[in-house]
PDB file of C-alpha atoms in Angstrom:
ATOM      1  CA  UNK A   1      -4.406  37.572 -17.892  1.00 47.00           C
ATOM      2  CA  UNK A   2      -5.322  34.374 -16.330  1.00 72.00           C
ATOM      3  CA  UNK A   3      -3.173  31.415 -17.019  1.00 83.00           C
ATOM      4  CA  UNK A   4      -4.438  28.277 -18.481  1.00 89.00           C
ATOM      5  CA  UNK A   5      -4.896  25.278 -16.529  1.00 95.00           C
ATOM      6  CA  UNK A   6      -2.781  22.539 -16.613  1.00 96.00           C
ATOM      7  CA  UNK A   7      -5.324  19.293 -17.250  1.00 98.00           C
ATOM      8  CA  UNK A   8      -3.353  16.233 -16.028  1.00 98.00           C
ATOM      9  CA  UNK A   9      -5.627  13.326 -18.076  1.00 98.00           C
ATOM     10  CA  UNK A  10      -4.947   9.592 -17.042  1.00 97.00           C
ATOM     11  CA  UNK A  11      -6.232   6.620 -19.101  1.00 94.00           C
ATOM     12  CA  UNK A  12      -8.969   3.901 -17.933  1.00 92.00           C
ATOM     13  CA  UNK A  13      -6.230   0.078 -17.758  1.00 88.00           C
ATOM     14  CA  UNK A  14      -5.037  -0.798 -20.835  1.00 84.00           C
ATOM     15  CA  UNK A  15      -6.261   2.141 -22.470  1.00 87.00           C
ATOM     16  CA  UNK A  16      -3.929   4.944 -24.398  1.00 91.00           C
ATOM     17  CA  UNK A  17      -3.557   8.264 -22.535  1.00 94.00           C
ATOM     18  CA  UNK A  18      -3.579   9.816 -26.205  1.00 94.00           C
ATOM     19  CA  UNK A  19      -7.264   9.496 -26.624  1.00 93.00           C
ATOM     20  CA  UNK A  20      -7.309  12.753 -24.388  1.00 97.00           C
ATOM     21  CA  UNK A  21      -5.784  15.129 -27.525  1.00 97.00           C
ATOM     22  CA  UNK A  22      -9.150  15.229 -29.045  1.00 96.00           C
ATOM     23  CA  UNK A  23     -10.372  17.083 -26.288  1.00 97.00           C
ATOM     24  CA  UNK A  24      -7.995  20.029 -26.863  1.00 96.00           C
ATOM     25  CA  UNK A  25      -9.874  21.145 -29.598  1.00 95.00           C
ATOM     26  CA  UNK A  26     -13.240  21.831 -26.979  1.00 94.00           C
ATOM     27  CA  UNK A  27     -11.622  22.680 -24.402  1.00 94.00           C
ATOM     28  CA  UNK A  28      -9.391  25.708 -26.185  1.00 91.00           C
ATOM     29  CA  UNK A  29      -6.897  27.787 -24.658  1.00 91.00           C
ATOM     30  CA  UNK A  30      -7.560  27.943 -21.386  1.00 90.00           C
ATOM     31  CA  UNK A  31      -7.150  24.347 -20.507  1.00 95.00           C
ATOM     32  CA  UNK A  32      -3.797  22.868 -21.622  1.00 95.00           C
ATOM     33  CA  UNK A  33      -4.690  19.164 -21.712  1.00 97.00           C
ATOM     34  CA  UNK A  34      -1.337  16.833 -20.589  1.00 96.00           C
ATOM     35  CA  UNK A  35      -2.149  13.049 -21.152  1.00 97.00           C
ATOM     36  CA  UNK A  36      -0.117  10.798 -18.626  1.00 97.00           C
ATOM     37  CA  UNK A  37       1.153   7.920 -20.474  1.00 95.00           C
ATOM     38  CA  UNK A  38       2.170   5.294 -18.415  1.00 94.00           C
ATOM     39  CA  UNK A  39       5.084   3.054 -19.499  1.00 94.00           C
ATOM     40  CA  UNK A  40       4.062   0.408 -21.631  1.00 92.00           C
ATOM     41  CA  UNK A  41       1.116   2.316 -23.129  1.00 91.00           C
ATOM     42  CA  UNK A  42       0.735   4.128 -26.550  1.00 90.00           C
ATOM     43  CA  UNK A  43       4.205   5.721 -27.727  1.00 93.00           C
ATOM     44  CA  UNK A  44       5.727   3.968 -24.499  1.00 93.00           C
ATOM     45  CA  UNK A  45       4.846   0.619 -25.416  1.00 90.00           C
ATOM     46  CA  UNK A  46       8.570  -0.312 -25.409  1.00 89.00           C
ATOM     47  CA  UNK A  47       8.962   0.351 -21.772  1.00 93.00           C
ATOM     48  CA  UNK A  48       8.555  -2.136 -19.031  1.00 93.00           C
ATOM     49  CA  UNK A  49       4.891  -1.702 -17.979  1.00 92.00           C
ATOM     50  CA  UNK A  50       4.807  -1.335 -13.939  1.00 94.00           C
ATOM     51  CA  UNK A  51       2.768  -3.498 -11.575  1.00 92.00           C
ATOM     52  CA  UNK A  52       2.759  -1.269  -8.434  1.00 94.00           C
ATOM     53  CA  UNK A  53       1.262   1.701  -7.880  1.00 95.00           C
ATOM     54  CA  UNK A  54       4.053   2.677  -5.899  1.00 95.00           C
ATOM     55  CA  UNK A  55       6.548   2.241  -8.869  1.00 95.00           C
ATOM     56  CA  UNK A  56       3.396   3.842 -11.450  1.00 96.00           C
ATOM     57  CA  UNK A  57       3.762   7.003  -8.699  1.00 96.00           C
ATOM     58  CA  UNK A  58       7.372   7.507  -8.984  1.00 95.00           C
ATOM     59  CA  UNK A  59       7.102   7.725 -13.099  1.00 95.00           C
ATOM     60  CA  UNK A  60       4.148  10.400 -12.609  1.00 95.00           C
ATOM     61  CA  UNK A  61       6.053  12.365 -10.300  1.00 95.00           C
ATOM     62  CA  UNK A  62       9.154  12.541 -13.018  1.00 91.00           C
ATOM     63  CA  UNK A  63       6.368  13.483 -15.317  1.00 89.00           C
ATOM     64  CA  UNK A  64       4.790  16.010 -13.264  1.00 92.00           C
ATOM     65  CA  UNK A  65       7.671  17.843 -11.972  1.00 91.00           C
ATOM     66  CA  UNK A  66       8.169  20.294 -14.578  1.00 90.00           C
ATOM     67  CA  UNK A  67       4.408  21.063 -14.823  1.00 93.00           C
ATOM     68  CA  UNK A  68       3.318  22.817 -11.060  1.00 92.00           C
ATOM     69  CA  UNK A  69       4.081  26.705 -12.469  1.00 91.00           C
ATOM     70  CA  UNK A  70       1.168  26.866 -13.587  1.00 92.00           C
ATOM     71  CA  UNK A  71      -2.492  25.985 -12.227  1.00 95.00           C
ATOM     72  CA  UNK A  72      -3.180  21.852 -12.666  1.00 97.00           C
ATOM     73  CA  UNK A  73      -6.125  20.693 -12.464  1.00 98.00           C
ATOM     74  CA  UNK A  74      -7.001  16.346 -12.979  1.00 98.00           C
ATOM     75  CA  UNK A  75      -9.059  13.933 -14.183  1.00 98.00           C
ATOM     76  CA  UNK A  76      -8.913  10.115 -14.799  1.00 98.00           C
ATOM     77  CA  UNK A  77     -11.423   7.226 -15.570  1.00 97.00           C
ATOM     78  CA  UNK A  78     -11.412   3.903 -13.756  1.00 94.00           C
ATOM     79  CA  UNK A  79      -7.846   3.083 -12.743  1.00 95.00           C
ATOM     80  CA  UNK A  80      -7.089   6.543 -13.482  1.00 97.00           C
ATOM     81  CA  UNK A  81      -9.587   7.957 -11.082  1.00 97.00           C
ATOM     82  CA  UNK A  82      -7.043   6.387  -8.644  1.00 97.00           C
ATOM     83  CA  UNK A  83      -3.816   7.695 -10.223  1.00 97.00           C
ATOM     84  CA  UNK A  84      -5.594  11.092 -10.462  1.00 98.00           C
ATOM     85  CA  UNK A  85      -6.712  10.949  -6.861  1.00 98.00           C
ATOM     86  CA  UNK A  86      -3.042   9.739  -5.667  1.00 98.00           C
ATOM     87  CA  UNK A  87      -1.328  12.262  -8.238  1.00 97.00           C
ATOM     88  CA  UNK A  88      -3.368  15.281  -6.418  1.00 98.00           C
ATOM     89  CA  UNK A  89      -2.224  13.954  -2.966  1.00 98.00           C
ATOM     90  CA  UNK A  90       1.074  13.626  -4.090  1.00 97.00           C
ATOM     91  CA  UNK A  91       1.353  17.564  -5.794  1.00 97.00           C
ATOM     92  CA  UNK A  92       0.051  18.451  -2.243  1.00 97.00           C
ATOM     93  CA  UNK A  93       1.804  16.637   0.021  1.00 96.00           C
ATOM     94  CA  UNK A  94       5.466  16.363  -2.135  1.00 95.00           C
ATOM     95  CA  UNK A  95       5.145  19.691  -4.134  1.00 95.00           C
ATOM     96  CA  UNK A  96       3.118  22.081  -2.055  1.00 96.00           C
ATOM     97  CA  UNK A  97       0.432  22.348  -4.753  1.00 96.00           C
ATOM     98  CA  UNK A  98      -3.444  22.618  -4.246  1.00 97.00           C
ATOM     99  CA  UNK A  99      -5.522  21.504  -7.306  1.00 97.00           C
ATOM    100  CA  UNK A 100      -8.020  23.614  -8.745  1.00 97.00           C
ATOM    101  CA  UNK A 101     -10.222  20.266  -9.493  1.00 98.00           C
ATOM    102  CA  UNK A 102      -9.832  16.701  -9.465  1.00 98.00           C
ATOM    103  CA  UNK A 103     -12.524  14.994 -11.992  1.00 98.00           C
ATOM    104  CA  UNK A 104     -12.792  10.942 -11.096  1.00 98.00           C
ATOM    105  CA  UNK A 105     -14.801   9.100 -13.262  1.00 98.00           C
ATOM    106  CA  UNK A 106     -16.106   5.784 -13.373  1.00 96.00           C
ATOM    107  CA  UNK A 107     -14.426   4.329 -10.211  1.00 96.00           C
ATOM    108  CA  UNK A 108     -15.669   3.802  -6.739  1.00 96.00           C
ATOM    109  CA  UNK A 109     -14.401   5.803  -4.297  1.00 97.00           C
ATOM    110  CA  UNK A 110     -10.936   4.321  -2.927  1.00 97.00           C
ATOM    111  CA  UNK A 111     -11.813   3.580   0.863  1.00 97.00           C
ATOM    112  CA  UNK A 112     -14.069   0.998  -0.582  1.00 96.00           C
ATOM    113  CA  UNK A 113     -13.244  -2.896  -1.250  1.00 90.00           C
ATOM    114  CA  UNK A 114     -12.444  -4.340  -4.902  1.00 85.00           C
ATOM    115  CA  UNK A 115     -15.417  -6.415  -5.154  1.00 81.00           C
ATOM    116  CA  UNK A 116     -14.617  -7.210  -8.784  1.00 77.00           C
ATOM    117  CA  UNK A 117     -12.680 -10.890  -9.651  1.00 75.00           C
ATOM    118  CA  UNK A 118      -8.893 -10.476  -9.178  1.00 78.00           C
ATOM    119  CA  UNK A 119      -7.480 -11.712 -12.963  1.00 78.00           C
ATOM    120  CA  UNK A 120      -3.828 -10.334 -12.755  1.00 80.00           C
ATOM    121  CA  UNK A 121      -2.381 -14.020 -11.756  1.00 80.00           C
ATOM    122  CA  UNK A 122      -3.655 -15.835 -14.287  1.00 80.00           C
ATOM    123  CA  UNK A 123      -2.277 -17.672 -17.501  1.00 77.00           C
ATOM    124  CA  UNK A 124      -2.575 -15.160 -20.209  1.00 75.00           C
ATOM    125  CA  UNK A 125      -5.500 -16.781 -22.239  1.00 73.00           C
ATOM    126  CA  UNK A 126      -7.767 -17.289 -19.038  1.00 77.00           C
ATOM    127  CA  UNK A 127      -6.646 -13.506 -18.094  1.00 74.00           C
ATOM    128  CA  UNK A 128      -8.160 -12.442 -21.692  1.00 75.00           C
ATOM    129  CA  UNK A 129     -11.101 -14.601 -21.444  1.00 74.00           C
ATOM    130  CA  UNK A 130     -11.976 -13.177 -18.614  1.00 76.00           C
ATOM    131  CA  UNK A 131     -11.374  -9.901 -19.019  1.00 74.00           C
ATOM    132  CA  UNK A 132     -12.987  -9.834 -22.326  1.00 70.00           C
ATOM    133  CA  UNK A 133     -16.317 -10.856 -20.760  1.00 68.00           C
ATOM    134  CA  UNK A 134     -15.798  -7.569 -18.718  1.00 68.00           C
ATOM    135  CA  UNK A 135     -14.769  -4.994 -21.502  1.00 65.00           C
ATOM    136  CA  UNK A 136     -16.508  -5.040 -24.766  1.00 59.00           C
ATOM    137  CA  UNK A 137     -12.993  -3.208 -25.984  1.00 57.00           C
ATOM    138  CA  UNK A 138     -11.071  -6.038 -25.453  1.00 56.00           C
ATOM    139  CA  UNK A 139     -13.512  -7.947 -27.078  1.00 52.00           C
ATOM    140  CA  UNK A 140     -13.335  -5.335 -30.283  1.00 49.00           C
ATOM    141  CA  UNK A 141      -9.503  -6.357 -30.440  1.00 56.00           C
ATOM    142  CA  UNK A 142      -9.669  -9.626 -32.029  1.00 58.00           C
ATOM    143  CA  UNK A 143      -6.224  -9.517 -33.705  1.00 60.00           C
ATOM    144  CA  UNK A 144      -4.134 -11.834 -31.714  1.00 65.00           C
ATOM    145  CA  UNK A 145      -0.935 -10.125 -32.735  1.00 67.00           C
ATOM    146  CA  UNK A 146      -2.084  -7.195 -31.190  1.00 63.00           C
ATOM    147  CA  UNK A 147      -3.643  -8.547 -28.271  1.00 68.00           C
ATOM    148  CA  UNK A 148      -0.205 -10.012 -27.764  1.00 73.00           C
ATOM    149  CA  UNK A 149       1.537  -6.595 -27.806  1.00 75.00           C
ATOM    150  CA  UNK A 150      -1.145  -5.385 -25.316  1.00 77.00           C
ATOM    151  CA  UNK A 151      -1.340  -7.877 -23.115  1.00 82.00           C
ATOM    152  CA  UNK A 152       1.847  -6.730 -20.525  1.00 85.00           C
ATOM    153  CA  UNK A 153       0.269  -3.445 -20.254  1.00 88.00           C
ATOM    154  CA  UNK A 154      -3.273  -5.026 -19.330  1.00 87.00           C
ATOM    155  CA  UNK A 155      -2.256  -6.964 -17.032  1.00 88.00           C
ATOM    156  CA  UNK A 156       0.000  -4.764 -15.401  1.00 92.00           C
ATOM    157  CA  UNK A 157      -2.759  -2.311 -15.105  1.00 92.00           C
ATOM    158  CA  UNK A 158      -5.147  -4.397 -13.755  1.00 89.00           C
ATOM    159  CA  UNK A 159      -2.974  -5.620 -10.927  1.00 92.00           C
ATOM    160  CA  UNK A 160      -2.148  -2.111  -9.914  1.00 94.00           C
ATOM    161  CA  UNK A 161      -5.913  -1.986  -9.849  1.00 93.00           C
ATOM    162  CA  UNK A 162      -6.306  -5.138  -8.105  1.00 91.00           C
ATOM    163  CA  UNK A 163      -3.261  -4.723  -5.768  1.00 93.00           C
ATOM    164  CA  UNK A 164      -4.705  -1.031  -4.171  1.00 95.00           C
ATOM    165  CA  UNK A 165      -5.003  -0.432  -1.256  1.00 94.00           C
ATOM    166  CA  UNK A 166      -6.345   2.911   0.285  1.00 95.00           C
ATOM    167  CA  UNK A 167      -4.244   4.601   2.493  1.00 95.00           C
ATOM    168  CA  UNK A 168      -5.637   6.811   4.823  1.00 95.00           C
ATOM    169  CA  UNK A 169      -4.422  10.286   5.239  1.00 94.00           C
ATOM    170  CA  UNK A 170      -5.253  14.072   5.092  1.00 95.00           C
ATOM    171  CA  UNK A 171      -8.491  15.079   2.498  1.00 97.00           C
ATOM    172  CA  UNK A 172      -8.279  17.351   0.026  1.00 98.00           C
ATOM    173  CA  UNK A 173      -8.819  20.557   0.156  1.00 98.00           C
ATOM    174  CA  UNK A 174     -10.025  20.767  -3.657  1.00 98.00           C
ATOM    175  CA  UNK A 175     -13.253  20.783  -5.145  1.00 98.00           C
ATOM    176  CA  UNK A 176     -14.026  17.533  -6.544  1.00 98.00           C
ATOM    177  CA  UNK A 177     -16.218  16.189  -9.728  1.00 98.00           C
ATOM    178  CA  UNK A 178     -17.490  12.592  -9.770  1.00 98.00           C
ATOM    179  CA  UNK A 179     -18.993  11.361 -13.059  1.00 98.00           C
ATOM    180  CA  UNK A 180     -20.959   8.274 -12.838  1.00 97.00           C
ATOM    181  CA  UNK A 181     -22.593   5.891 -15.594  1.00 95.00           C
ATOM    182  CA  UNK A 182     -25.788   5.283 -14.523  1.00 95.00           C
ATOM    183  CA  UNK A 183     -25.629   1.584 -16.066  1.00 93.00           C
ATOM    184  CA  UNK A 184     -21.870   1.271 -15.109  1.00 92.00           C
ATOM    185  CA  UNK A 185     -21.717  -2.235 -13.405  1.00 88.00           C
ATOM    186  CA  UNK A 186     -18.368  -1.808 -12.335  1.00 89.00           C
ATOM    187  CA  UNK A 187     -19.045   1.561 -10.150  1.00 93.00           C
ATOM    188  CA  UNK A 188     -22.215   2.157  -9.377  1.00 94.00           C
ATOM    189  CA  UNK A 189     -23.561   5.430  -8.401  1.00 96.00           C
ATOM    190  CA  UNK A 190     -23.377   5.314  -4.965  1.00 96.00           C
ATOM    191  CA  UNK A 191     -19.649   4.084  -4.592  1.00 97.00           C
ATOM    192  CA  UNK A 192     -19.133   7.167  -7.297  1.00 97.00           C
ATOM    193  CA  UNK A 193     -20.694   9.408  -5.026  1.00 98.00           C
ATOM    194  CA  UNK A 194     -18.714   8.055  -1.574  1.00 98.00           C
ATOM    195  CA  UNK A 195     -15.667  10.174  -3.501  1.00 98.00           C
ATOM    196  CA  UNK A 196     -17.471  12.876  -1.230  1.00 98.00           C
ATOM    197  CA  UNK A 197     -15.401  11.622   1.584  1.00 97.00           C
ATOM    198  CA  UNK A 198     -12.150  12.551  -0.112  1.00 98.00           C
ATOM    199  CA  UNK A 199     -12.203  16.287   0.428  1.00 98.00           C
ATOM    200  CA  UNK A 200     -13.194  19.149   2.485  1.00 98.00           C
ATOM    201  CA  UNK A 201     -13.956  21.560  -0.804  1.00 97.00           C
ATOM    202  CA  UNK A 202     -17.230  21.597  -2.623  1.00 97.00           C
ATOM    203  CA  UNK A 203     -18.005  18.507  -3.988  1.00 98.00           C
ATOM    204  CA  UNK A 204     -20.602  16.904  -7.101  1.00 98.00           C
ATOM    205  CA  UNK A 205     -21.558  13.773  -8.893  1.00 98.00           C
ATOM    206  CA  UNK A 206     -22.514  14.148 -12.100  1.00 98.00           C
ATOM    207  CA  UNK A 207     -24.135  10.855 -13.761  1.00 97.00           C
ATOM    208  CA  UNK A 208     -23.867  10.224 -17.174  1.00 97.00           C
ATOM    209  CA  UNK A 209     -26.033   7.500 -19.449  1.00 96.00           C
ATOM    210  CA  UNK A 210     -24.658   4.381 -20.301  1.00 93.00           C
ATOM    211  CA  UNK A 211     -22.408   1.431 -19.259  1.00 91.00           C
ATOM    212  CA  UNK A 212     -18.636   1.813 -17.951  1.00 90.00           C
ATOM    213  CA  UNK A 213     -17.629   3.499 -21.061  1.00 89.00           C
ATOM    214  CA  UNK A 214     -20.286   6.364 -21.321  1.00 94.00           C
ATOM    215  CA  UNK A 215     -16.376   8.198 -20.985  1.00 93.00           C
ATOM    216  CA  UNK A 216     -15.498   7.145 -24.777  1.00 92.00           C
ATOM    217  CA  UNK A 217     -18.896   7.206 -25.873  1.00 91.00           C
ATOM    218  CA  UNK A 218     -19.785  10.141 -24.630  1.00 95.00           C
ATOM    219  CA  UNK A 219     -16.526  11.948 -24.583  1.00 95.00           C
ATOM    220  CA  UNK A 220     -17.582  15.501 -26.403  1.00 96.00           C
ATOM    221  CA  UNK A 221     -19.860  15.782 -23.162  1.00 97.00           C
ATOM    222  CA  UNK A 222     -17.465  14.774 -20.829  1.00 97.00           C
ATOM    223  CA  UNK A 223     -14.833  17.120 -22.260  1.00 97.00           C
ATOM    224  CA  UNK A 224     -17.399  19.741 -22.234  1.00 96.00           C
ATOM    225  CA  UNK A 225     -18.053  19.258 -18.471  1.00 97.00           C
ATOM    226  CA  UNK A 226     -14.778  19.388 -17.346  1.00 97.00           C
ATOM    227  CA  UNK A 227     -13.733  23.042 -19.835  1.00 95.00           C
ATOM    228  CA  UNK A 228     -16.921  24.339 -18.080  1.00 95.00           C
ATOM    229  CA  UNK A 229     -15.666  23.464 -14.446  1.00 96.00           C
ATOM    230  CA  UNK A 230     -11.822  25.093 -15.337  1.00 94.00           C
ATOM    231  CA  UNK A 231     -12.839  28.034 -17.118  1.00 84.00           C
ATOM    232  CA  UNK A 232     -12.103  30.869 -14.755  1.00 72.00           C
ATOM    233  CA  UNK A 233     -15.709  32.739 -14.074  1.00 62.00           C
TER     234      UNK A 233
END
């Protein structure tokens, strides 16, 4: 009997990793979906949120540890494309573990520049201003309560974002799936599609319709992309 795959699923910045539940339901027993929550987030919103990717790497290896028995397999939109990317070089590299897939969505590939305006620094109503003229979720959250509670995890995400910096070092080995909005502004489908330089194993973009969040908008076909890539054949 074939053992399910362990789906390591890591948020978009500022989002909850525990979106990613509902696709257990589609995806059924052979894919064993694992959200990453990242301190500060969700039901770890009482945790100091980290601003390095360095320090956001050292709480997903904790995480992971316990989970490379079994097949693992990734995917991750926006900043998570990059902690899914950097999580897969770290199980192979730390752990001795070759993915079966890593799934990036909505991110350009790392080895290209942040062309996007750097917003970490600033004051925190400038830093939501601004931001909420870039993500029509922030602009949903109009509660300033809320927005308050949210705001050290935003901002810490976004200058892990800002802060990266691509590090060369040995490809992949995996097969790798690149989903792409076709109106995405933020990644285009081109700087999707340069993920192809990230590995030696068969490698796809898949586009998708609609704007940076075609992930939460279109999430049953998303889902049903990635079962369809981990069921064994």
């Amino acid at each position: 009997m074939t053992e399910p795959v362990r789906l390591l699923c890591f948020p978009y910045a500022g989002g909850n990793a525990r979106h990613y539940v509902r696709w257990r339901p589609p995806l059924g027993p052979d894919v064993e979906v694992h959200p990453v929550q990242l301190p500060g987030h969700g039901e770890r919103i009482g945790e100091p949120a980290r601003h390095r990717l360095d320090e956001v790497l050292a709480d997903v290896r904790g995480r992971v540890a316990g989970l490379v028995d079994r097949p693992i397999a990734l995917f991750g939109h926006s900043l998570g494309a990059l902690l899914a990317f950097e999580c897969a070089r770290m199980l192979v590299g730390e752990f001795g573990v070759r993915p079966v897939r890593l799934v990036v969505s909505g991110h350009r590939a790392p080895h290209l520049p942040l062309r996007e305006e750097v917003l970490h620094h600033l004051p925190d109503a400038e830093f939501l201003e601004r931001l909420g003229e870039r993500s029509r979720t922030l602009r949903a959250l109009t509660d300033p309560d809320f927005r308050r509670v949210l705001l050290p995890g935003l901002r810490a995400d976004h200058a892990v974002s800002e802060t990266y910096a691509f590090v060369a070092g040995p490809r992949l080995t995996c097969p790798v799936t690149a989903l792409a909005g076709e109106e995405d502004a933020d990644a285009d489908v081109a700087e999707v599609s340069a993920w192809q330089r990230h590995t030696t194993g068969p490698f796809e973009l898949v586009p998708f319709p609609g704007d940076h969040f075609f992930v939460d908008d279109s999430w049953e076909a998303v889902a049903a992309l990635v079962g369809e890539r981990l069921r064994p054949r």
